[in-house]
mmCIF file of C-alpha atoms in Angstrom:
data_model
loop_
_atom_site.group_PDB
_atom_site.id
_atom_site.type_symbol
_atom_site.label_atom_id
_atom_site.label_comp_id
_atom_site.label_asym_id
_atom_site.label_seq_id
_atom_site.Cartn_x
_atom_site.Cartn_y
_atom_site.Cartn_z
ATOM 1 C CA MET A 233 26.280 10.889 89.346
ATOM 2 C CA ARG A 234 25.365 8.139 86.938
ATOM 3 C CA PRO A 235 22.505 6.035 88.314
ATOM 4 C CA HIS A 236 23.941 2.689 87.139
ATOM 5 C CA ASN A 237 27.485 3.166 88.474
ATOM 6 C CA TRP A 238 29.714 5.529 90.409
ATOM 7 C CA GLY A 239 30.983 7.397 87.370
ATOM 8 C CA LEU A 240 34.474 8.599 86.594
ATOM 9 C CA PHE A 241 34.771 10.224 90.015
ATOM 10 C CA HIS A 242 34.684 6.733 91.446
ATOM 11 C CA LEU A 243 37.264 5.716 88.857
ATOM 12 C CA ALA A 244 39.508 8.504 90.146
ATOM 13 C CA TYR A 245 39.252 6.908 93.585
ATOM 14 C CA ARG A 246 40.066 3.532 92.054
ATOM 15 C CA THR A 247 43.073 5.067 90.309
ATOM 16 C CA PHE A 248 44.273 6.607 93.576
ATOM 17 C CA ASN A 249 44.074 3.201 95.244
ATOM 18 C CA PHE A 250 45.790 1.601 92.269
ATOM 19 C CA LEU A 251 48.694 4.050 92.569
ATOM 20 C CA ASN A 252 48.976 3.418 96.295
ATOM 21 C CA ARG A 253 49.068 -0.342 95.735
ATOM 22 C CA ASN A 254 51.785 0.127 93.097
ATOM 23 C CA LYS A 255 53.689 3.052 94.601
ATOM 24 C CA ASN A 256 57.072 1.324 94.349
ATOM 25 C CA ASP A 257 56.571 0.750 90.645
ATOM 26 C CA MET A 258 55.216 4.255 90.151
ATOM 27 C CA ALA A 259 58.349 5.723 91.687
ATOM 28 C CA LEU A 260 60.080 4.654 88.491
ATOM 29 C CA LYS A 261 57.442 6.328 86.344
ATOM 30 C CA PRO A 262 57.247 10.017 87.307
ATOM 31 C CA GLY A 263 55.387 10.901 84.115
ATOM 32 C CA PHE A 264 52.117 9.723 85.603
ATOM 33 C CA PHE A 265 52.348 12.357 88.310
ATOM 34 C CA ILE A 266 53.483 15.044 85.859
ATOM 35 C CA ILE A 267 50.408 14.395 83.732
ATOM 36 C CA ILE A 268 48.170 15.013 86.748
ATOM 37 C CA ILE A 269 49.888 18.295 87.607
ATOM 38 C CA LEU A 270 49.270 19.617 84.076
ATOM 39 C CA SER A 271 45.495 19.084 84.221
ATOM 40 C CA VAL A 272 44.516 22.610 85.291
ATOM 41 C CA ILE A 273 46.386 24.309 82.446
ATOM 42 C CA THR A 274 44.384 22.964 79.520
ATOM 43 C CA PHE A 275 41.215 25.022 79.380
ATOM 44 C CA ASN A 276 42.835 28.241 80.533
ATOM 45 C CA SER A 277 45.226 27.931 77.589
ATOM 46 C CA PHE A 278 42.323 27.591 75.168
ATOM 47 C CA ALA A 279 40.429 30.592 76.491
ATOM 48 C CA GLN A 280 42.561 33.196 74.728
ATOM 49 C CA ASN A 281 41.534 36.204 72.649
ATOM 50 C CA LYS A 282 44.993 37.129 71.341
ATOM 51 C CA LEU A 283 46.208 34.382 68.988
ATOM 52 C CA ARG A 284 49.634 32.936 69.690
ATOM 53 C CA SER A 285 51.963 31.621 67.002
ATOM 54 C CA ILE A 286 52.554 27.926 66.338
ATOM 55 C CA ALA A 287 56.162 28.340 67.435
ATOM 56 C CA ASP A 288 55.060 29.847 70.743
ATOM 57 C CA LEU A 289 52.443 27.138 71.316
ATOM 58 C CA THR A 290 54.857 24.263 70.644
ATOM 59 C CA VAL A 291 58.083 25.525 72.222
ATOM 60 C CA ASP A 292 57.528 23.360 75.337
ATOM 61 C CA SER A 293 56.703 19.774 74.366
ATOM 62 C CA SER A 294 56.746 18.288 77.871
ATOM 63 C CA GLY A 295 53.066 17.350 77.736
ATOM 64 C CA TRP A 296 53.728 14.604 75.192
ATOM 65 C CA ALA A 297 56.542 13.072 77.226
ATOM 66 C CA ALA A 298 54.273 13.012 80.270
ATOM 67 C CA PHE A 299 51.476 11.365 78.311
ATOM 68 C CA LYS A 300 53.785 8.707 76.860
ATOM 69 C CA GLN A 301 55.086 7.942 80.331
ATOM 70 C CA ALA A 302 51.546 7.534 81.625
ATOM 71 C CA THR A 303 50.701 5.038 78.875
ATOM 72 C CA LYS A 304 53.243 2.627 80.332
ATOM 73 C CA ILE A 305 50.803 1.664 83.083
ATOM 74 C CA ALA A 306 47.731 1.531 80.829
ATOM 75 C CA ARG A 307 45.244 -1.188 81.679
ATOM 76 C CA ASN A 308 42.903 -0.445 78.781
ATOM 77 C CA LYS A 309 43.636 -1.035 75.134
ATOM 78 C CA PHE A 310 44.438 2.164 73.249
ATOM 79 C CA GLU A 311 45.574 3.148 69.778
ATOM 80 C CA ILE A 312 47.341 6.404 68.949
ATOM 81 C CA LEU A 313 46.364 7.475 65.448
ATOM 82 C CA PRO A 314 49.159 9.094 63.399
ATOM 83 C CA ALA A 315 49.160 12.851 62.965
ATOM 84 C CA ASP A 316 49.686 14.689 59.714
ATOM 85 C CA PRO A 317 52.257 17.457 60.411
ATOM 86 C CA VAL A 318 50.376 20.086 58.403
ATOM 87 C CA LYS A 319 47.031 19.271 60.021
ATOM 88 C CA ALA A 320 48.681 19.134 63.443
ATOM 89 C CA LYS A 321 50.041 22.666 63.103
ATOM 90 C CA GLU A 322 46.691 23.912 61.858
ATOM 91 C CA ALA A 323 44.815 22.253 64.737
ATOM 92 C CA ILE A 324 47.134 23.492 67.491
ATOM 93 C CA TYR A 325 46.939 27.040 66.126
ATOM 94 C CA GLN A 326 43.157 26.942 65.876
ATOM 95 C CA THR A 327 42.798 25.517 69.370
ATOM 96 C CA GLN A 328 45.391 27.852 70.922
ATOM 97 C CA VAL A 329 46.556 25.388 73.575
ATOM 98 C CA THR A 330 50.221 24.736 74.221
ATOM 99 C CA THR A 331 51.963 21.399 73.890
ATOM 100 C CA HIS A 332 52.971 21.800 77.523
ATOM 101 C CA SER A 333 49.381 20.769 78.304
ATOM 102 C CA ILE A 334 48.198 17.215 77.777
ATOM 103 C CA MET A 335 45.383 18.324 75.482
ATOM 104 C CA GLY A 336 47.768 20.353 73.339
ATOM 105 C CA ALA A 337 50.205 17.459 73.212
ATOM 106 C CA ILE A 338 47.485 15.069 72.048
ATOM 107 C CA ILE A 339 46.222 17.512 69.418
ATOM 108 C CA TYR A 340 49.709 18.169 68.053
ATOM 109 C CA ASN A 341 51.119 14.646 68.189
ATOM 110 C CA THR A 342 48.137 12.474 67.297
ATOM 111 C CA GLY A 343 45.323 12.228 64.819
ATOM 112 C CA GLY A 344 43.272 11.192 67.853
ATOM 113 C CA ILE A 345 43.295 8.290 70.301
ATOM 114 C CA LEU A 346 40.967 5.282 70.350
ATOM 115 C CA PHE A 347 40.428 3.787 73.790
ATOM 116 C CA ASP A 348 38.883 0.487 74.834
ATOM 117 C CA ASN A 349 38.733 -1.087 71.368
ATOM 118 C CA GLY A 350 37.516 2.189 69.877
ATOM 119 C CA TRP A 351 34.571 2.673 72.239
ATOM 120 C CA ILE A 352 35.913 6.111 73.276
ATOM 121 C CA ARG A 353 37.387 8.482 70.688
ATOM 122 C CA VAL A 354 39.574 11.330 71.991
ATOM 123 C CA LEU A 355 39.992 14.077 69.407
ATOM 124 C CA GLY A 356 43.387 15.160 68.113
ATOM 125 C CA SER A 357 44.292 16.762 64.794
ATOM 126 C CA GLY A 358 42.327 14.269 62.701
ATOM 127 C CA SER A 359 43.222 11.151 60.750
ATOM 128 C CA ALA A 360 41.769 8.809 58.145
ATOM 129 C CA ARG A 361 40.071 6.750 60.866
ATOM 130 C CA LEU A 362 38.968 9.714 62.970
ATOM 131 C CA ASN A 363 38.403 12.387 60.388
ATOM 132 C CA ARG A 364 37.692 15.219 62.833
ATOM 133 C CA SER A 365 40.183 17.541 64.441
ATOM 134 C CA LEU A 366 39.244 18.960 67.821
ATOM 135 C CA PRO A 367 38.851 22.554 66.567
ATOM 136 C CA ALA A 368 37.033 21.533 63.372
ATOM 137 C CA TRP A 369 34.547 19.431 65.349
ATOM 138 C CA ASN A 370 33.850 22.313 67.736
ATOM 139 C CA LYS A 371 33.513 25.071 65.139
ATOM 140 C CA GLY A 372 29.864 25.922 64.720
ATOM 141 C CA LYS A 373 28.976 23.960 67.860
ATOM 142 C CA THR A 374 30.872 25.598 70.720
ATOM 143 C CA PHE A 375 32.476 28.594 68.987
ATOM 144 C CA THR A 376 31.986 30.545 65.764
ATOM 145 C CA ASP A 377 35.267 32.257 64.996
ATOM 146 C CA LEU A 378 38.882 31.513 65.791
ATOM 147 C CA GLY A 379 39.798 33.200 69.068
ATOM 148 C CA ASP A 380 36.297 32.962 70.543
ATOM 149 C CA LYS A 381 36.021 31.770 74.137
ATOM 150 C CA PRO A 382 33.738 28.723 74.039
ATOM 151 C CA LYS A 383 31.145 28.066 76.715
ATOM 152 C CA PHE A 384 32.215 24.434 76.509
ATOM 153 C CA LEU A 385 34.630 22.436 74.368
ATOM 154 C CA LEU A 386 33.931 18.952 72.968
ATOM 155 C CA VAL A 387 37.013 16.771 73.429
ATOM 156 C CA ALA A 388 35.846 13.153 73.080
ATOM 157 C CA ASP A 389 32.834 10.955 72.424
ATOM 158 C CA ASP A 390 31.811 7.313 72.454
ATOM 159 C CA VAL A 391 30.058 4.933 70.094
ATOM 160 C CA VAL A 392 26.693 5.119 71.881
ATOM 161 C CA GLY A 393 26.298 8.876 71.531
ATOM 162 C CA GLY A 394 27.915 10.078 74.725
ATOM 163 C CA PHE A 395 29.886 13.330 74.465
ATOM 164 C CA PHE A 396 32.647 14.601 76.757
ATOM 165 C CA ALA A 397 33.212 18.347 77.074
ATOM 166 C CA ILE A 398 35.337 20.761 79.079
ATOM 167 C CA ASN A 399 33.208 23.315 80.884
ATOM 168 C CA GLY A 400 33.897 26.894 79.858
ATOM 169 C CA GLY A 401 31.003 28.354 81.838
ATOM 170 C CA ALA A 402 28.004 26.724 80.166
ATOM 171 C CA PHE A 403 27.490 24.193 82.964
ATOM 172 C CA GLY A 404 28.449 26.235 86.018
ATOM 173 C CA LYS A 405 31.401 27.907 87.676
ATOM 174 C CA ASP A 406 33.662 24.843 87.745
ATOM 175 C CA MET A 407 35.684 25.926 84.719
ATOM 176 C CA GLY A 408 37.877 23.262 83.170
ATOM 177 C CA GLN A 409 35.930 20.289 84.518
ATOM 178 C CA ILE A 410 34.814 17.458 82.249
ATOM 179 C CA TYR A 411 31.072 16.994 81.719
ATOM 180 C CA TYR A 412 29.474 14.005 80.029
ATOM 181 C CA LEU A 413 26.315 14.180 77.938
ATOM 182 C CA ALA A 414 24.978 10.773 78.899
ATOM 183 C CA PRO A 415 22.830 9.081 76.231
ATOM 184 C CA ASP A 416 20.780 7.238 78.843
ATOM 185 C CA ASP A 417 19.340 10.387 80.454
ATOM 186 C CA LEU A 418 20.332 13.254 78.122
ATOM 187 C CA LYS A 419 21.841 15.442 80.825
ATOM 188 C CA TRP A 420 25.294 16.980 81.093
ATOM 189 C CA GLU A 421 26.791 15.183 84.104
ATOM 190 C CA ASP A 422 29.689 16.652 86.077
ATOM 191 C CA LEU A 423 32.418 14.002 86.275
ATOM 192 C CA LYS A 424 34.374 16.001 88.886
ATOM 193 C CA ILE A 425 37.647 15.679 86.969
ATOM 194 C CA GLY A 426 39.675 17.711 84.476
ATOM 195 C CA TYR A 427 40.899 16.762 81.002
ATOM 196 C CA THR A 428 44.156 15.165 82.109
ATOM 197 C CA ASP A 429 42.474 13.026 84.739
ATOM 198 C CA PHE A 430 39.973 11.982 82.078
ATOM 199 C CA ILE A 431 42.849 10.781 79.873
ATOM 200 C CA ASN A 432 44.403 8.971 82.835
ATOM 201 C CA LEU A 433 41.153 7.189 83.492
ATOM 202 C CA CYS A 434 40.745 6.189 79.864
ATOM 203 C CA LEU A 435 44.107 4.499 80.318
ATOM 204 C CA VAL A 436 43.581 2.762 83.661
ATOM 205 C CA GLY A 437 39.904 3.108 84.648
ATOM 206 C CA ASN A 438 37.209 0.454 84.707
ATOM 207 C CA MET A 439 35.190 1.399 81.636
ATOM 208 C CA ASP A 440 32.779 -1.518 82.034
ATOM 209 C CA GLU A 441 31.843 -0.095 85.434
ATOM 210 C CA PHE A 442 31.400 3.409 84.064
ATOM 211 C CA TYR A 443 29.215 2.384 81.148
ATOM 212 C CA GLY A 444 27.286 -0.284 83.013
ATOM 213 C CA GLY A 445 24.014 -0.981 81.219
ATOM 214 C CA LEU A 446 25.066 0.857 78.059
ATOM 215 C CA ARG A 447 27.107 -2.108 76.852
ATOM 216 C CA TRP A 448 25.451 -5.104 75.241
ATOM 217 C CA ALA A 449 26.820 -8.631 75.034
ATOM 218 C CA ALA A 450 28.390 -8.387 71.565
ATOM 219 C CA TRP A 451 29.614 -4.774 71.704
ATOM 220 C CA ARG A 452 33.271 -5.652 71.040
ATOM 221 C CA THR A 453 32.327 -7.429 67.834
ATOM 222 C CA ASP A 454 29.860 -4.778 66.715
ATOM 223 C CA ILE A 455 32.100 -1.726 67.086
ATOM 224 C CA VAL A 456 34.631 -3.124 64.614
ATOM 225 C CA ARG A 457 32.242 -1.902 61.901
ATOM 226 C CA VAL A 458 32.069 1.634 63.323
ATOM 227 C CA SER A 459 34.485 4.334 62.162
ATOM 228 C CA GLY A 460 35.651 7.169 64.387
ATOM 229 C CA ASP A 461 33.114 9.445 62.714
ATOM 230 C CA GLU A 462 30.145 7.180 63.353
ATOM 231 C CA GLY A 463 28.169 5.857 66.270
ATOM 232 C CA PHE A 464 25.160 3.743 67.122
ATOM 233 C CA SER A 465 21.687 5.167 66.978
ATOM 234 C CA ILE A 466 19.879 2.956 69.483
ATOM 235 C CA TYR A 467 16.111 2.486 69.541
ATOM 236 C CA PRO A 468 14.090 2.665 71.696
ATOM 237 C CA TYR A 469 16.096 5.681 72.821
ATOM 238 C CA LEU A 470 18.322 4.985 75.795
ATOM 239 C CA TRP A 471 16.839 7.816 77.861
ATOM 240 C CA THR A 472 13.338 6.310 77.650
ATOM 241 C CA LYS A 473 11.876 3.624 79.897
ATOM 242 C CA GLU A 474 11.492 1.335 76.895
ATOM 243 C CA GLY A 475 15.179 1.679 75.938
ATOM 244 C CA LYS A 476 16.753 0.424 79.159
ATOM 245 C CA ASP A 477 17.275 -3.140 77.896
ATOM 246 C CA VAL A 478 20.270 -2.434 75.684
ATOM 247 C CA ASN A 479 20.584 -6.065 74.617
ATOM 248 C CA GLY A 480 17.063 -5.974 73.213
ATOM 249 C CA ASP A 481 17.317 -2.556 71.540
ATOM 250 C CA SER A 482 17.960 -2.158 67.831
ATOM 251 C CA ARG A 483 21.182 -0.462 66.706
ATOM 252 C CA LYS A 484 21.952 1.410 63.508
ATOM 253 C CA ILE A 485 25.292 2.955 62.535
ATOM 254 C CA ILE A 486 24.949 6.644 61.632
ATOM 255 C CA PRO A 487 27.322 9.652 61.399
ATOM 256 C CA VAL A 488 28.341 11.035 64.788
ATOM 257 C CA GLN A 489 27.249 14.467 63.549
ATOM 258 C CA GLU A 490 23.669 13.174 63.288
ATOM 259 C CA LEU A 491 23.879 11.700 66.781
ATOM 260 C CA TYR A 492 25.108 14.974 68.239
ATOM 261 C CA ASP A 493 22.552 17.135 66.424
ATOM 262 C CA PHE A 494 19.673 14.886 67.441
ATOM 263 C CA GLU A 495 20.712 14.695 71.089
ATOM 264 C CA ILE A 496 21.311 18.432 71.429
ATOM 265 C CA THR A 497 17.942 19.185 69.835
ATOM 266 C CA THR A 498 16.168 16.626 72.023
ATOM 267 C CA LEU A 499 18.024 17.856 75.113
ATOM 268 C CA GLY A 500 16.667 21.345 74.514
ATOM 269 C CA GLN A 501 13.141 20.009 74.146
ATOM 270 C CA LEU A 502 13.246 17.794 77.243
ATOM 271 C CA HIS A 503 14.722 20.380 79.579
ATOM 272 C CA LYS A 504 12.924 23.572 78.610
#
């Protein structure tokens, strides 16, 4: 668990309590419960060798309806980026998840989603402001060829160089669980939730509590300058003793690709 907070597992508990406190209202919004039921399907759908057609993958579009219903109780600001129909079809085919799943629905119906003023970027089929589709971002990182079964799958990231991934066996036997590469200790942390619960918590969870000391006083102003394909390189590095005062650290905007490459390389060196 994250040393400076209780992590997203705690946010799941908060969400459970929130639902209990608002159960009468939730009775009118069944989509929130549908979205939870679909959470186990996502990674199993991706882990296919035989490629399915676009028509087969998109025949059941219930995942999008469930997601839209869940957004009605959102507590956090979010922005759904528009999808290009051609890119959407390409991305859903390359990912091989169905639109019955929440991940498939997001890939097919959005260019990505920006949560909490753009602090968290959930990958879709790509857009001008988030110019990375989920499969394109993963190719060469988590899989080589279309149809490969990835050991993990990158699905979202944040502006401080944190990366969210679905476990496909790289992190243990808990297949389908979300892990977070935390920039303040450079370890893949098990968040004890699946993809759909992660989306739910981006909508209603306490992100200030999750990120704790990773947010500086003027972060809302600063991230306006950051595109969905960039992030902050923070020095001294957040995982060092000297980098723990985030308000005193220096910040430079760099491509998210550079952030990922540097962290993965450093991770390998630190944990040999």
